[in-house]
Coordinates of C-alpha atoms in Angstrom, one line a residue:
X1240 CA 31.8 -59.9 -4.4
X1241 CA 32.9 -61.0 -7.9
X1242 CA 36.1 -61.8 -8.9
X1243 CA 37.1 -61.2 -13.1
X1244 CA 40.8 -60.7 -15.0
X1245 CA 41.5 -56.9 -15.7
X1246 CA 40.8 -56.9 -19.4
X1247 CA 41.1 -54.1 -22.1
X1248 CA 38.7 -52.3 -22.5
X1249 CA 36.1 -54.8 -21.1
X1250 CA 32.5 -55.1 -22.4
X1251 CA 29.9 -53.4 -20.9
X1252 CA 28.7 -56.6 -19.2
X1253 CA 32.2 -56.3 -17.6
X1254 CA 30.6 -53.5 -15.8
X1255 CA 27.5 -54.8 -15.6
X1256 CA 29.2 -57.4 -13.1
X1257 CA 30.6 -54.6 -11.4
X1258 CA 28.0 -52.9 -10.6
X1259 CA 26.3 -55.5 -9.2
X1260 CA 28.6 -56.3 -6.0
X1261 CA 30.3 -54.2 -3.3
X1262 CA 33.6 -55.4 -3.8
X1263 CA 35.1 -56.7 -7.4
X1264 CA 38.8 -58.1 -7.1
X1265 CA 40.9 -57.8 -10.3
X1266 CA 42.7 -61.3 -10.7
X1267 CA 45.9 -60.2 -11.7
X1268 CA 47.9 -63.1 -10.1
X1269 CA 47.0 -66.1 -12.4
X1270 CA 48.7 -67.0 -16.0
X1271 CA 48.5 -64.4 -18.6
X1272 CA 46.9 -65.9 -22.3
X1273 CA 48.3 -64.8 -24.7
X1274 CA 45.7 -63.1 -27.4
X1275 CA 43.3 -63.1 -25.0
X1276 CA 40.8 -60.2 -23.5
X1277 CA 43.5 -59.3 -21.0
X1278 CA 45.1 -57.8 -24.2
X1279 CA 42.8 -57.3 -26.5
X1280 CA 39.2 -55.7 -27.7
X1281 CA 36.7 -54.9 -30.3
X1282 CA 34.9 -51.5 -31.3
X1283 CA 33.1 -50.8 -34.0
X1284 CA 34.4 -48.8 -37.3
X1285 CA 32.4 -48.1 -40.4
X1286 CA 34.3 -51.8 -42.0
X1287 CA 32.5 -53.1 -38.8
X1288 CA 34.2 -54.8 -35.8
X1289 CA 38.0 -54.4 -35.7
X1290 CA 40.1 -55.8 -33.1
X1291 CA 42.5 -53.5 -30.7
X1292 CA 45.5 -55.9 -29.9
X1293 CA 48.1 -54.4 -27.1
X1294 CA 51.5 -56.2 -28.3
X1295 CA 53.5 -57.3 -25.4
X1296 CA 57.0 -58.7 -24.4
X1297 CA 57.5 -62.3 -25.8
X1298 CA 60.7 -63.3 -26.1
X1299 CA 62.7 -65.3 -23.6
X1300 CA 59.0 -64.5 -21.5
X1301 CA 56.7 -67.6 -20.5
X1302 CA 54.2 -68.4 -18.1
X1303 CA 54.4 -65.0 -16.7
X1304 CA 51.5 -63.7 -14.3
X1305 CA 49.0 -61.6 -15.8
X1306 CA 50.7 -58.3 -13.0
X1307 CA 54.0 -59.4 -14.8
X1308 CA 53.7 -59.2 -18.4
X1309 CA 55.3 -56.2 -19.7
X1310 CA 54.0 -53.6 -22.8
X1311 CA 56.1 -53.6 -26.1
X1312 CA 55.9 -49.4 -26.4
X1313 CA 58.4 -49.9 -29.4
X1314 CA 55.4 -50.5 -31.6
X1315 CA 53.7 -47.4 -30.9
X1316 CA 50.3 -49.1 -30.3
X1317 CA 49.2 -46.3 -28.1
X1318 CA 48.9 -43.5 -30.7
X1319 CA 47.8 -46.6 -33.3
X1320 CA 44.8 -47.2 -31.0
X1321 CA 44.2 -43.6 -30.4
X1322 CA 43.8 -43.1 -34.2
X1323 CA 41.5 -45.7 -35.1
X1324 CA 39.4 -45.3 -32.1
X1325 CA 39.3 -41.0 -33.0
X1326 CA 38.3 -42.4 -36.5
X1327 CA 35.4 -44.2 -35.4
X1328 CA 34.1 -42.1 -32.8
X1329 CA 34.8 -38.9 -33.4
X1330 CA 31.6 -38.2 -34.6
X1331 CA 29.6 -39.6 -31.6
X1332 CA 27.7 -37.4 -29.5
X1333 CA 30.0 -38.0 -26.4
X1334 CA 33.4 -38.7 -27.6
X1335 CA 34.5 -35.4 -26.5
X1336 CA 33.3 -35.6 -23.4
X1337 CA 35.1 -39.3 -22.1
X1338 CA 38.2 -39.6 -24.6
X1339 CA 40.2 -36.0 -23.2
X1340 CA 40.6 -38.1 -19.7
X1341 CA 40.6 -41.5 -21.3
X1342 CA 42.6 -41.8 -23.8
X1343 CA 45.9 -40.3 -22.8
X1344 CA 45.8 -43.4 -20.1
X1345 CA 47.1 -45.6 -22.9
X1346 CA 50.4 -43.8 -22.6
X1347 CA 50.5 -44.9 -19.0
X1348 CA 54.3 -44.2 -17.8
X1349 CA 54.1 -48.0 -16.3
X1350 CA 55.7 -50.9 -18.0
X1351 CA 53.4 -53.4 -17.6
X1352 CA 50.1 -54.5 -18.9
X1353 CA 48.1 -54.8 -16.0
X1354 CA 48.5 -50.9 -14.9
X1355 CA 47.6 -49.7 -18.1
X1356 CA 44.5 -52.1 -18.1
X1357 CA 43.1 -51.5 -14.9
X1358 CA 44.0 -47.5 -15.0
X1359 CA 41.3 -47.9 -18.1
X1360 CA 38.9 -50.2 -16.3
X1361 CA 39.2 -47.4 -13.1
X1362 CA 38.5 -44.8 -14.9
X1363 CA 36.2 -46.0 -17.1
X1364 CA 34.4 -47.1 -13.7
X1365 CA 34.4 -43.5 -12.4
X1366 CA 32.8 -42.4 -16.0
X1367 CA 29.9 -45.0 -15.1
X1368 CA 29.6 -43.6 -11.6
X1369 CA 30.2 -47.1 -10.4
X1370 CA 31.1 -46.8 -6.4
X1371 CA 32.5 -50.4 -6.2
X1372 CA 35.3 -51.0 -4.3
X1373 CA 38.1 -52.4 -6.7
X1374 CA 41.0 -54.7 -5.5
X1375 CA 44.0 -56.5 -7.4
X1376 CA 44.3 -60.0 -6.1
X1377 CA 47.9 -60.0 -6.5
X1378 CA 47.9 -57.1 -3.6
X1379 CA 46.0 -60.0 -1.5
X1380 CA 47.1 -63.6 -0.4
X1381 CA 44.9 -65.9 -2.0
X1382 CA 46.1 -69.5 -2.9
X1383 CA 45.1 -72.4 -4.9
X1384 CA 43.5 -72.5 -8.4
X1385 CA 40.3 -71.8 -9.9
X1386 CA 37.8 -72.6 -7.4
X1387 CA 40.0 -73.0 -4.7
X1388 CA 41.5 -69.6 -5.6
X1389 CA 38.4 -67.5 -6.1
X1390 CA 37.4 -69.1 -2.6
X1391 CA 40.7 -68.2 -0.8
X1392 CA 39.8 -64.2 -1.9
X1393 CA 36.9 -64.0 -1.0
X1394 CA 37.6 -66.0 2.4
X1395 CA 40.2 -63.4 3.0
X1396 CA 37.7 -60.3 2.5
X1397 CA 34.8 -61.4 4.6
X1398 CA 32.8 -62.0 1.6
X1399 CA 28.9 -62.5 2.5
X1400 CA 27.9 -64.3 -1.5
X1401 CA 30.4 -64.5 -5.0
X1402 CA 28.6 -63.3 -7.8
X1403 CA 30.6 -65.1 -11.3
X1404 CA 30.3 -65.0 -14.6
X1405 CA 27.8 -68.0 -16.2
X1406 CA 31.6 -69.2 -17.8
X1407 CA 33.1 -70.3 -14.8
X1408 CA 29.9 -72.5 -14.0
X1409 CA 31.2 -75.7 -14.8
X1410 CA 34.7 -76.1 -12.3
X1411 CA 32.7 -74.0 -9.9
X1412 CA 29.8 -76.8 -9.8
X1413 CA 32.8 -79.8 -9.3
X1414 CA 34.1 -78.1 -6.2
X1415 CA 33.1 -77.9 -3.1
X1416 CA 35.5 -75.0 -2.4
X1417 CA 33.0 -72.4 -1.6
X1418 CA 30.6 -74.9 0.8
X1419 CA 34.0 -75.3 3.1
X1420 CA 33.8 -71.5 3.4
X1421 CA 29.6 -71.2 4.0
X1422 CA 30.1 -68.5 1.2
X1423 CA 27.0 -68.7 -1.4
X1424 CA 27.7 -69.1 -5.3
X1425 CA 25.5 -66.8 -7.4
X1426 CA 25.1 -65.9 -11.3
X1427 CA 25.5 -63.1 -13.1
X1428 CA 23.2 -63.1 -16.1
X1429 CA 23.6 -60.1 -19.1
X1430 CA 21.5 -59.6 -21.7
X1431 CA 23.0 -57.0 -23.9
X1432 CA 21.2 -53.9 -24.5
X1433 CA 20.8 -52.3 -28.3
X1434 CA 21.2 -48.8 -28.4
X1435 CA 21.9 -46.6 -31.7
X1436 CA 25.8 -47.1 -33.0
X1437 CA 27.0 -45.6 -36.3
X1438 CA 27.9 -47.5 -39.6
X1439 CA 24.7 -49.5 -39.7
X1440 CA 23.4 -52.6 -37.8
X1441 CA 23.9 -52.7 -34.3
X1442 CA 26.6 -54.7 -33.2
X1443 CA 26.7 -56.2 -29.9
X1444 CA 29.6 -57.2 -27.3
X1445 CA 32.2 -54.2 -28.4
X1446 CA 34.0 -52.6 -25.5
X1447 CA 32.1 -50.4 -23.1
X1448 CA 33.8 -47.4 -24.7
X1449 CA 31.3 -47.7 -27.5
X1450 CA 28.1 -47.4 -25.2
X1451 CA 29.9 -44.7 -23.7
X1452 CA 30.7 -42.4 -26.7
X1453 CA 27.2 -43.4 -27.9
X1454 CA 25.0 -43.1 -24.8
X1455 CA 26.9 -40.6 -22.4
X1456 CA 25.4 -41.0 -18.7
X1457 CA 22.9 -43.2 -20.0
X1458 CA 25.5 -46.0 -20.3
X1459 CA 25.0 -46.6 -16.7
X1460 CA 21.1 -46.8 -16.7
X1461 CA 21.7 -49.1 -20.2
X1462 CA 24.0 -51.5 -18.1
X1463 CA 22.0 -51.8 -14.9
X1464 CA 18.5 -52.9 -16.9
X1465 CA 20.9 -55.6 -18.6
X1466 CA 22.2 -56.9 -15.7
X1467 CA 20.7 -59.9 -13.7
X1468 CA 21.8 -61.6 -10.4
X1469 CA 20.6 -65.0 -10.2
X1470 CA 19.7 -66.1 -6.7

């Protein structure tokens, strides 16, 4: 099991993480952060890296949960992001055959954030042929913070070993959350692949949609030789 916040567009070792466990819960019920990945990505245009911002609901908002935040739609960011993501990868030898389903999902007929952002993360997930069960934590009842949250989750699914990201090593090592439980604490490792990109040196860490228009059903294979659990 492995436990991440639904992001935009996430990275391909986003889905590396995936792919490695049977279940992956989408932590929707914590704080949102503003300018953060929960809103934000990068892909790759012939100026080189360029950031995808989704502009949200600010005023009068704070300390909302990440399932609470609501889109700003009034700045047409949809059709903005469309563009400059057409621009880039138009040209790519699998554009065609991802963007007609995934794209029109920025236009999702929900309000807030977190749809939209997992609605991409699921589909991009069936485009991967990634069978992993998803979950949003804030359809669960999990309690606490950080450790003692993550622990609470995977306590209430039956889960057999958490697989986390190497970032959350530090508050994971100080608790003793996950010994109460008798649930083992593994790493996830990534070492990102190169494969070719357009516009000139390879750039690593852009979202997964890049592989995707640039490697077609090879993404999968690409992500999988990356991806490491450590024991």
């Amino acid at each position: 099991m492995a436990i991440m916040q639904p992001t935009y567009l996430p990275w391909s070792g986003y889905f590396g993480l995936m792919q490695s466990v049977d279940v992956f819960v989408l932590l929707d019920s914590v704080q949102f952060a503003r300018r953060s990945w929960q809103q934000r990505n990068q892909i790759k245009t012939a100026n080189g890296a360029q950031w995808l911002s989704v502009p949200v609901q600010s005023k009068g908002k704070r300390d909302q949960l990440i399932c609470e935040v609501e889109l700003d739609k009034s700045s047409g960011f949809a059709a903005t992001h469309r563009r400059s993501i057409e621009m880039s990868y138009a040209k790519t030898p699998y554009f065609r055959q991802y963007a007609d389903t995934l794209l029109p999902l920025l236009d999702n007929s929900s309000p807030l954030l977190a749809d939209m952002t997992i609605a991409l993360i699921l589909q991009l997930k069936a485009q991967l042929g990634i069978e992993t069960r998803v979950m949003r934590a804030s359809e669960l009842d999990g309690s606490g913070a950080k450790a003692d949250l993550l622990a609470s989750l995977c306590r209430q699914i039956s889960a057999t070993a958490y697989v986390s990201p190497p970032g959350s090593k530090g508050y994971l090592d100080e608790s003793d959350a996950f010994e109460q439980i008798g649930v083992p604490v593994q790493y996830f490792e990534f070492k990102h692949p190169q494969y070719p990109q357009p516009f000139g040196e390879f750039l690593p860490y852009m979202s997964i949609i890049d592989m995707l228009f640039n490697c077609g059903e090879r993404s999968s294979a690409l992500i999988q030789g990356a991806s490491e659990v450590l024991q």
